[in-house]
mmCIF file of N, CA and C in Angstrom:
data_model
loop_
_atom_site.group_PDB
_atom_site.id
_atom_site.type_symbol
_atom_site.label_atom_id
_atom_site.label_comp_id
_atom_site.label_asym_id
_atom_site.label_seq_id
_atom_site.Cartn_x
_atom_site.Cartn_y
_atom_site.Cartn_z
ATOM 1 N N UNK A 130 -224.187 -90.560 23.069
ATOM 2 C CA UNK A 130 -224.348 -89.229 22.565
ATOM 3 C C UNK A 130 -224.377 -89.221 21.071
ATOM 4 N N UNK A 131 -224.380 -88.178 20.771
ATOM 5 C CA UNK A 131 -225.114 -88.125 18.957
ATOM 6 C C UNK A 131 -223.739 -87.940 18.186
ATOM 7 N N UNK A 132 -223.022 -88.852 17.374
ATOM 8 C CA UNK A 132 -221.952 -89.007 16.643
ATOM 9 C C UNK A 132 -221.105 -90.134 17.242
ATOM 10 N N UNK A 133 -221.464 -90.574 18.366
ATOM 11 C CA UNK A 133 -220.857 -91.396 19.355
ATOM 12 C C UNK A 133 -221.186 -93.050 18.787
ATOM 13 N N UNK A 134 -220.173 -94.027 18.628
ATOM 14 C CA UNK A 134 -220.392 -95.181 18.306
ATOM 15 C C UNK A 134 -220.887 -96.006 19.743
ATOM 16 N N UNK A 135 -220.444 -97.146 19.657
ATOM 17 C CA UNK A 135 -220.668 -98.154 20.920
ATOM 18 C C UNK A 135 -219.087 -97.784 22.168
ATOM 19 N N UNK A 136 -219.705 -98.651 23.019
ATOM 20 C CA UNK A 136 -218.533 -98.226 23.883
ATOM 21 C C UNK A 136 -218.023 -99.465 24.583
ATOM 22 N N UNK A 137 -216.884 -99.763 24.471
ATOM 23 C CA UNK A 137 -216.453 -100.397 25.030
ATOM 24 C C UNK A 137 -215.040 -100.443 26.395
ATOM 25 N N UNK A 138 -215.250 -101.500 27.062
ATOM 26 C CA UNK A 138 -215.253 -101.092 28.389
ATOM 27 C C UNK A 138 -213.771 -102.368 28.380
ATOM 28 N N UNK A 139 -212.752 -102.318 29.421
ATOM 29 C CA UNK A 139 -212.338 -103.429 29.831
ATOM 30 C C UNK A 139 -212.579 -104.338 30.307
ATOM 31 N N UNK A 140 -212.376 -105.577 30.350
ATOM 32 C CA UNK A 140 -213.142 -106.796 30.688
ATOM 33 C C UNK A 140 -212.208 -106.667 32.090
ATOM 34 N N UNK A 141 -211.080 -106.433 32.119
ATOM 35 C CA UNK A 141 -210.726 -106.881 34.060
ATOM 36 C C UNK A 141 -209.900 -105.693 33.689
ATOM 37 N N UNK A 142 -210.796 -104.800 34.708
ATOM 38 C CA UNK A 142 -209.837 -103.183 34.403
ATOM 39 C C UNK A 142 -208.674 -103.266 35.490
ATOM 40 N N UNK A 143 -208.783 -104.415 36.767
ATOM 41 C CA UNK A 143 -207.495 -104.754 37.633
ATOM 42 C C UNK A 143 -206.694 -104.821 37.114
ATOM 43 N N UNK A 144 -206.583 -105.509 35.830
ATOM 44 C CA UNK A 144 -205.307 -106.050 35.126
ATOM 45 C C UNK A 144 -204.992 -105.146 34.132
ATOM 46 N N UNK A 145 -205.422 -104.062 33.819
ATOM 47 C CA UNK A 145 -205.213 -103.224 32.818
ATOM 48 C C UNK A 145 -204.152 -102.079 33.625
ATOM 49 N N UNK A 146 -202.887 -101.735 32.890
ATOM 50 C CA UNK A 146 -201.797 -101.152 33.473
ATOM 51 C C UNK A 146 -201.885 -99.694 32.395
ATOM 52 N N UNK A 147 -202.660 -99.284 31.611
ATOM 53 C CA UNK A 147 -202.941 -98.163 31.030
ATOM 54 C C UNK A 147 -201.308 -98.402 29.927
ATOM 55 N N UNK A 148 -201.053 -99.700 29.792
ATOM 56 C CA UNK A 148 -200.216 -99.759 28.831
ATOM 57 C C UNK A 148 -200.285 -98.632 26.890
ATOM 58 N N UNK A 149 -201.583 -98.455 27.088
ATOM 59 C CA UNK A 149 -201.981 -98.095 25.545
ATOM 60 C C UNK A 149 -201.745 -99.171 24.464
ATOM 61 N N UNK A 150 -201.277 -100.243 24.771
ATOM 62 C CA UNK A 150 -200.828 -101.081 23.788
ATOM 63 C C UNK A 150 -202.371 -101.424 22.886
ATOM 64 N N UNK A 151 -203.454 -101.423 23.474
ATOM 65 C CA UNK A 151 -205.173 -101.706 22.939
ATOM 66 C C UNK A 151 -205.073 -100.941 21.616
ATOM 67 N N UNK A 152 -204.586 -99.646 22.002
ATOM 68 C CA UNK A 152 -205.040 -98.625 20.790
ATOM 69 C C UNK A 152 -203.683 -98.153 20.092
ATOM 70 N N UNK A 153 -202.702 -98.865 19.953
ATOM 71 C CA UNK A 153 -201.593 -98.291 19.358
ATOM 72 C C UNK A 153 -201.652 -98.865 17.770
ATOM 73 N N UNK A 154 -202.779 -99.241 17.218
ATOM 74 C CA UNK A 154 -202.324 -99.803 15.626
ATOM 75 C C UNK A 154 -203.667 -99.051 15.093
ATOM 76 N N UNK A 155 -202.480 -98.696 14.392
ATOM 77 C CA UNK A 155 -203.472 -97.320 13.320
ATOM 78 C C UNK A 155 -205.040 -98.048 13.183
ATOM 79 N N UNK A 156 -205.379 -99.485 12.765
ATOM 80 C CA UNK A 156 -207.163 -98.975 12.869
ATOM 81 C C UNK A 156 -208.030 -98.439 14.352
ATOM 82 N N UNK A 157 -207.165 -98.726 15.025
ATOM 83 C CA UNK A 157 -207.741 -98.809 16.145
ATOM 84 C C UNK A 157 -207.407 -97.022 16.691
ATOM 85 N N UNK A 158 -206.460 -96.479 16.485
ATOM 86 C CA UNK A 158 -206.291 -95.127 16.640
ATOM 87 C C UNK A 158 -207.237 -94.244 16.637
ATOM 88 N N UNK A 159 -208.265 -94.048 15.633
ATOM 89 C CA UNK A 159 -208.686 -92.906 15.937
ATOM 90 C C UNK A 159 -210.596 -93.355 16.388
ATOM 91 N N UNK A 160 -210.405 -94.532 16.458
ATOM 92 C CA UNK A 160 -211.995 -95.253 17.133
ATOM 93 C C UNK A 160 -211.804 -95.696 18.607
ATOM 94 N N UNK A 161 -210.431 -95.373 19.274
ATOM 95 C CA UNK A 161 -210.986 -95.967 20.429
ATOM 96 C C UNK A 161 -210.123 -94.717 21.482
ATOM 97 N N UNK A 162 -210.547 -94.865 22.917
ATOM 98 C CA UNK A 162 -209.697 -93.629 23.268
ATOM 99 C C UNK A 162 -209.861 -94.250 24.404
ATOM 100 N N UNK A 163 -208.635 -94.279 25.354
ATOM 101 C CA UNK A 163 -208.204 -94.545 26.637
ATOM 102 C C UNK A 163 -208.566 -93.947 27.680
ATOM 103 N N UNK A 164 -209.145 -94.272 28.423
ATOM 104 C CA UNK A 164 -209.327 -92.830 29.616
ATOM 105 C C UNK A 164 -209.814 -93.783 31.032
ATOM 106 N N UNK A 165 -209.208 -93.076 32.224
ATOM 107 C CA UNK A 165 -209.778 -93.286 33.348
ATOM 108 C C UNK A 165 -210.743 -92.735 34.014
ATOM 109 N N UNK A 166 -211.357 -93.561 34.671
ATOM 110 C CA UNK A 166 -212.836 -92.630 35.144
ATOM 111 C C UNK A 166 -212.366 -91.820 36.518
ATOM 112 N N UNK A 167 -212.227 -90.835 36.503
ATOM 113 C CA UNK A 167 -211.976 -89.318 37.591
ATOM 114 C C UNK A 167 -212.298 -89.860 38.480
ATOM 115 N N UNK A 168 -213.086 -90.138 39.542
ATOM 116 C CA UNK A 168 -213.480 -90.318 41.142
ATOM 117 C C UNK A 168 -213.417 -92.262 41.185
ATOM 118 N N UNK A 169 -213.245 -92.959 40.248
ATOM 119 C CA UNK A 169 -212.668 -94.198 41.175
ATOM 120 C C UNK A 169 -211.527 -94.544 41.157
ATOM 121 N N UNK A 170 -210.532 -95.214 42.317
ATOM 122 C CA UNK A 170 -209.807 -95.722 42.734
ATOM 123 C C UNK A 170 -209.876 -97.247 43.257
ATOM 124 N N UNK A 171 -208.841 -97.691 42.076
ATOM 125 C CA UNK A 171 -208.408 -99.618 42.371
ATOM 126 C C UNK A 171 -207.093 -99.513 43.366
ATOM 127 N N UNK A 172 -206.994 -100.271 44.273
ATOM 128 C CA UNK A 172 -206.625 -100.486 45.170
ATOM 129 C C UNK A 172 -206.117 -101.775 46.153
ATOM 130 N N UNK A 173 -205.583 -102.771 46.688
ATOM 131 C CA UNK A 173 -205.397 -103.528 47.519
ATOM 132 C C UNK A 173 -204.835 -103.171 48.362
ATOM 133 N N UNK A 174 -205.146 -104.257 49.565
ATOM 134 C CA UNK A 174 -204.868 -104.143 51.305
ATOM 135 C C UNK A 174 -204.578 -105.175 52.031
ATOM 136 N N UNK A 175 -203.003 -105.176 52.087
ATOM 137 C CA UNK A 175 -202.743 -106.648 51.976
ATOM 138 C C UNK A 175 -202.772 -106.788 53.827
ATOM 139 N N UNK A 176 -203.337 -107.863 54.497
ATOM 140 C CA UNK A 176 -203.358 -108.016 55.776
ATOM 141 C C UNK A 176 -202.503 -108.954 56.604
ATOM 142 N N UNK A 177 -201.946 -109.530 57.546
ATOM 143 C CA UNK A 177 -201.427 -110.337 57.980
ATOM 144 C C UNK A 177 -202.244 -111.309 58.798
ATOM 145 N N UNK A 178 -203.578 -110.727 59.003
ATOM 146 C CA UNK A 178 -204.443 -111.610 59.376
ATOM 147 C C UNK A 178 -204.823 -110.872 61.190
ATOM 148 N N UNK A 179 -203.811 -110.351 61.606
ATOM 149 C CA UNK A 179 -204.324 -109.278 62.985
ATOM 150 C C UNK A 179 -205.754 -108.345 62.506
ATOM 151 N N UNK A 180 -206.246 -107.493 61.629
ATOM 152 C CA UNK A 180 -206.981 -106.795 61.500
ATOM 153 C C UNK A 180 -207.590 -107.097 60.108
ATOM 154 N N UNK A 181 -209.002 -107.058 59.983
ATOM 155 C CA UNK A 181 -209.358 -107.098 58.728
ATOM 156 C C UNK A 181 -208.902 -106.357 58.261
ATOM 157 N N UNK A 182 -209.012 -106.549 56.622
ATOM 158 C CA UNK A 182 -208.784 -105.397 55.363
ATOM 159 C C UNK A 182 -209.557 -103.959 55.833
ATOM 160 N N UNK A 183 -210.714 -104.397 56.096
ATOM 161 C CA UNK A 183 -211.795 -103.243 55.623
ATOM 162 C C UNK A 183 -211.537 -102.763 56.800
ATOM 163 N N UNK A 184 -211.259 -102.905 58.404
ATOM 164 C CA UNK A 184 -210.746 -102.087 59.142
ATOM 165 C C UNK A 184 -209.850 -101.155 58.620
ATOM 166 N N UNK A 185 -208.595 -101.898 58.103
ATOM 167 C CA UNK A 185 -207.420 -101.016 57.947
ATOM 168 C C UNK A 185 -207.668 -99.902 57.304
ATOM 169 N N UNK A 186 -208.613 -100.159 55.919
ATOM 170 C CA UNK A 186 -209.310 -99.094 55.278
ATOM 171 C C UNK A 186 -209.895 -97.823 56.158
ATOM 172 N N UNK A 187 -210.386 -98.527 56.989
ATOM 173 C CA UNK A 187 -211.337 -97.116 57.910
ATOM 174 C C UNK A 187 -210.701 -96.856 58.507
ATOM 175 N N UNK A 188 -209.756 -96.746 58.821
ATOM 176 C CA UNK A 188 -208.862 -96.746 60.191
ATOM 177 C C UNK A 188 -208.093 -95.568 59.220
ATOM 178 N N UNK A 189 -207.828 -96.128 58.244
ATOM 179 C CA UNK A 189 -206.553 -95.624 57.770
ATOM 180 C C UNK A 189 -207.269 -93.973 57.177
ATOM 181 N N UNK A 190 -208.470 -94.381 56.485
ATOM 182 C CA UNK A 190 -209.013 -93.597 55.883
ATOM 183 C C UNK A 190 -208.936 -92.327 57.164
ATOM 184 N N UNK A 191 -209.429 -92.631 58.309
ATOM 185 C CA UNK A 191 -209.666 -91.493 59.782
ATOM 186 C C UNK A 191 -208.593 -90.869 59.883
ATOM 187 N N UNK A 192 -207.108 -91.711 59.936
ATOM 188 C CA UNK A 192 -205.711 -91.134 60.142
ATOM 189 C C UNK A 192 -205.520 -89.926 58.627
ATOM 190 N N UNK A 193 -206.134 -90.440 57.367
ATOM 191 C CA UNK A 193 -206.154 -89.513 56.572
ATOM 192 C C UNK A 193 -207.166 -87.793 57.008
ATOM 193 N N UNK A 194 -207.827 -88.224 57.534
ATOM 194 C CA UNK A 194 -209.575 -87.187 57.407
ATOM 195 C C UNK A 194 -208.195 -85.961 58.351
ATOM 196 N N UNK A 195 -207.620 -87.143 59.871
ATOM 197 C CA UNK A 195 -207.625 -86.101 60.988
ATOM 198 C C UNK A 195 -206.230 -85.358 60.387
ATOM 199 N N UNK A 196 -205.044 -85.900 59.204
ATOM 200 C CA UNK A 196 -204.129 -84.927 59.179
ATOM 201 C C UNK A 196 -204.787 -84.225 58.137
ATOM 202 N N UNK A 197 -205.864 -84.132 57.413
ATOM 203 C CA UNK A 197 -206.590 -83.395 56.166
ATOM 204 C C UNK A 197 -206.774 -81.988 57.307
ATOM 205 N N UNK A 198 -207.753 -82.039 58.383
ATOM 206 C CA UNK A 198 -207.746 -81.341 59.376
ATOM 207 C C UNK A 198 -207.003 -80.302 59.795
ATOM 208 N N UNK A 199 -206.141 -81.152 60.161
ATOM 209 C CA UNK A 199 -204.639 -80.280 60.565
ATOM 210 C C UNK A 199 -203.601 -79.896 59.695
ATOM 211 N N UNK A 200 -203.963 -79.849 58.505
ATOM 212 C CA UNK A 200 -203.435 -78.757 57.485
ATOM 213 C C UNK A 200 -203.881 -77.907 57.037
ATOM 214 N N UNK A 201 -205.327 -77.876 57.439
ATOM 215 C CA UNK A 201 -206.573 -76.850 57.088
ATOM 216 C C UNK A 201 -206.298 -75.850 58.312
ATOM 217 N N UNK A 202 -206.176 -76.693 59.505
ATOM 218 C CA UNK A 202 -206.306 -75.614 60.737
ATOM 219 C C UNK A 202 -204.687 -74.739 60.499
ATOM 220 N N UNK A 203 -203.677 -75.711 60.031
ATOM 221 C CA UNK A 203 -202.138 -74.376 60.286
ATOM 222 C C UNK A 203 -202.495 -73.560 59.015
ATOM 223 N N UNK A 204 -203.054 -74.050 57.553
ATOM 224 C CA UNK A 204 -203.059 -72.982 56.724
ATOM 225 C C UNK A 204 -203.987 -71.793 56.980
ATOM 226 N N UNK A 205 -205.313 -71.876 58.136
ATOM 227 C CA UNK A 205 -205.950 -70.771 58.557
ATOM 228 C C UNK A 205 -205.136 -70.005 59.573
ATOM 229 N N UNK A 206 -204.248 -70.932 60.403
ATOM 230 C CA UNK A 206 -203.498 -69.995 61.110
ATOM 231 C C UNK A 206 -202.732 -69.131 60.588
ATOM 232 N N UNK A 207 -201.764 -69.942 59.275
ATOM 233 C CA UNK A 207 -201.012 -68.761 58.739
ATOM 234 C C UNK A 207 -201.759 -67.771 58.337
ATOM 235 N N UNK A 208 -202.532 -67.979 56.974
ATOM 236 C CA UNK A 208 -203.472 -67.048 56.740
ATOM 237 C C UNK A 208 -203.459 -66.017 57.865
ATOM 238 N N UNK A 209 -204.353 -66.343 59.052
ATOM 239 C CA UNK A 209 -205.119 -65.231 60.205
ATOM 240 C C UNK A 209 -203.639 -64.646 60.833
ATOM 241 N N UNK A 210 -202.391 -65.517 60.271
ATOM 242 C CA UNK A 210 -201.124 -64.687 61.254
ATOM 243 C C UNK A 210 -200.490 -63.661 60.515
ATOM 244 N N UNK A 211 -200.634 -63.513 58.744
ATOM 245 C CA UNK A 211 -200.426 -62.888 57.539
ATOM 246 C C UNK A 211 -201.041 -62.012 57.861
ATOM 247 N N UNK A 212 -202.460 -62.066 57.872
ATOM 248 C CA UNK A 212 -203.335 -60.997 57.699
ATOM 249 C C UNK A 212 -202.934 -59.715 59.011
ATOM 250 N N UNK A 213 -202.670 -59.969 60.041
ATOM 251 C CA UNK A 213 -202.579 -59.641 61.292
ATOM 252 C C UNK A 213 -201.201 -58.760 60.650
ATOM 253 N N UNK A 214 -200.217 -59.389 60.390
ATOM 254 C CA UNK A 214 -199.105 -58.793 59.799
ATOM 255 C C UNK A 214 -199.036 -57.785 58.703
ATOM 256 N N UNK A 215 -199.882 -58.240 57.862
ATOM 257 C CA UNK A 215 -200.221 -57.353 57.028
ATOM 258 C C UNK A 215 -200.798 -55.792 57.472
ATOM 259 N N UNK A 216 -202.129 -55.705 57.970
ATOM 260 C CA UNK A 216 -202.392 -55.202 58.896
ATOM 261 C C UNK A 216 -201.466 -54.873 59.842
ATOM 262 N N UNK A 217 -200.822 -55.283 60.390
ATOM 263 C CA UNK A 217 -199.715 -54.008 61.661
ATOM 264 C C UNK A 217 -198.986 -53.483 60.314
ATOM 265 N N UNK A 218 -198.420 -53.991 59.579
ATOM 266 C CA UNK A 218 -197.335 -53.128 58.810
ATOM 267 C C UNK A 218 -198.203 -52.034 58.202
ATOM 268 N N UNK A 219 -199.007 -52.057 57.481
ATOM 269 C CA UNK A 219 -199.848 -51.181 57.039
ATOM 270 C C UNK A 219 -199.814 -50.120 58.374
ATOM 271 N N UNK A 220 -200.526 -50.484 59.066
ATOM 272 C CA UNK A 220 -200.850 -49.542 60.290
ATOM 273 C C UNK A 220 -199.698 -48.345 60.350
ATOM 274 N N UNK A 221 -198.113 -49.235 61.197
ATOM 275 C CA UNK A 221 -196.810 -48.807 61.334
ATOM 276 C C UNK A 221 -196.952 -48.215 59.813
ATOM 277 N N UNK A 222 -197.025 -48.111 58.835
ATOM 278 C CA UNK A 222 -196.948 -47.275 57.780
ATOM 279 C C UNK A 222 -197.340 -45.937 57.444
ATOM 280 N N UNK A 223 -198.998 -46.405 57.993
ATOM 281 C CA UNK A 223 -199.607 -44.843 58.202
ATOM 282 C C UNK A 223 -199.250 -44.060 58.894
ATOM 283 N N UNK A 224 -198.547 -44.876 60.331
ATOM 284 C CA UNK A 224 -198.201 -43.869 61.374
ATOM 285 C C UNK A 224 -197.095 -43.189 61.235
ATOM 286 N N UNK A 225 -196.055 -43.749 59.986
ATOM 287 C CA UNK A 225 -194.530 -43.219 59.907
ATOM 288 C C UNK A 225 -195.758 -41.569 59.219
ATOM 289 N N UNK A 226 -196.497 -41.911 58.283
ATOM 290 C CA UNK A 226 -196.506 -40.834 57.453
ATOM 291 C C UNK A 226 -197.165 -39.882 57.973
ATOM 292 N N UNK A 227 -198.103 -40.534 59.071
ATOM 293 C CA UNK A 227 -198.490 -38.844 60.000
ATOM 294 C C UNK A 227 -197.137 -38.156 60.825
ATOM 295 N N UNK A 228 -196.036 -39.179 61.375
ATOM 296 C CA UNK A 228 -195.367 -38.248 61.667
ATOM 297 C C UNK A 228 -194.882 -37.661 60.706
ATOM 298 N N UNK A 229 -194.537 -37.870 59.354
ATOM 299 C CA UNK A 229 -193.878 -37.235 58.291
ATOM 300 C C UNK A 229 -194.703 -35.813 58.194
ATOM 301 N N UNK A 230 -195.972 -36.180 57.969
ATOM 302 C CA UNK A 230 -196.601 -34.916 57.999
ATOM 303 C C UNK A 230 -196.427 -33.785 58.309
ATOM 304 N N UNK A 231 -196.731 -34.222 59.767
ATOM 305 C CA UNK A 231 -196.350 -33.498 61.022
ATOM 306 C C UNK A 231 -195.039 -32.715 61.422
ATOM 307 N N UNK A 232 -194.101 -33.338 61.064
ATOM 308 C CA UNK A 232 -193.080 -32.658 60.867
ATOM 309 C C UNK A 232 -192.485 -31.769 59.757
ATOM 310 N N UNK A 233 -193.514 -32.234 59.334
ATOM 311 C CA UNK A 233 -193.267 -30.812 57.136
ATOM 312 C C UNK A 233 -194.117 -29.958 57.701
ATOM 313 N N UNK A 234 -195.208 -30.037 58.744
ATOM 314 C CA UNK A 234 -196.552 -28.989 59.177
ATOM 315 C C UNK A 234 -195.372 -28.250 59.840
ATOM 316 N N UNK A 235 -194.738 -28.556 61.050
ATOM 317 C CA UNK A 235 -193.769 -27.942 62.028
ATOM 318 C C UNK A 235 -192.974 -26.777 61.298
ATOM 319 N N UNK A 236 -191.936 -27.751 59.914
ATOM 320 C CA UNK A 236 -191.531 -26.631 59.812
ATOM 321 C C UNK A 236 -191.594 -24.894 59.172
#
């Protein structure tokens, strides 16, 4: 980009612990800037040799998807059980005030 120097990258970003120690001496302060890239994830999967790695990954990843699922489905339930509640109390509300009405009409 336009004001932007060169860029440099880590040579084994595995081994990089986001120490900051790279950029902690004043020349280096205000030319270089630390940052992780948003959507990847480093990772290991250590196996005993019963299941590959990359199974465990998918496997594991599915056991993630199906409780992702089932926190979506109880937070729509609450939601749809709120709303329902909401709604009767409201209701029971209006109805106290027609009888209120009704009984200031009476007397």
């Amino acid at each position: 980009g336009e004001g932007r120097g060169k860029t440099a990258r880590v040579a084994r970003p595995r081994d990089c612990t986001m120490c900051r120690e790279c950029i902690r001496q004043e020349e280096h302060e205000d030319r270089l800037k630390l940052e992780r890239v948003a959507d990847h994830f480093i990772f290991s999967v250590e196996s005993v040799g019963v299941m590959p790695a990359k199974r465990i990954v998918k496997e594991a990843i599915q056991v993630l998807k199906n409780k992702c699922t089932e926190v979506l489905r109880e937070i729509q339930l609450h939601e749809e059980s709120t709303t329902a509640n909401d709604e009767e109390d409201y209701a029971a509300g209006n109805e106290d005030e027609e009888e209120d009405t009704e009984m200031r009409n009476d007397s």
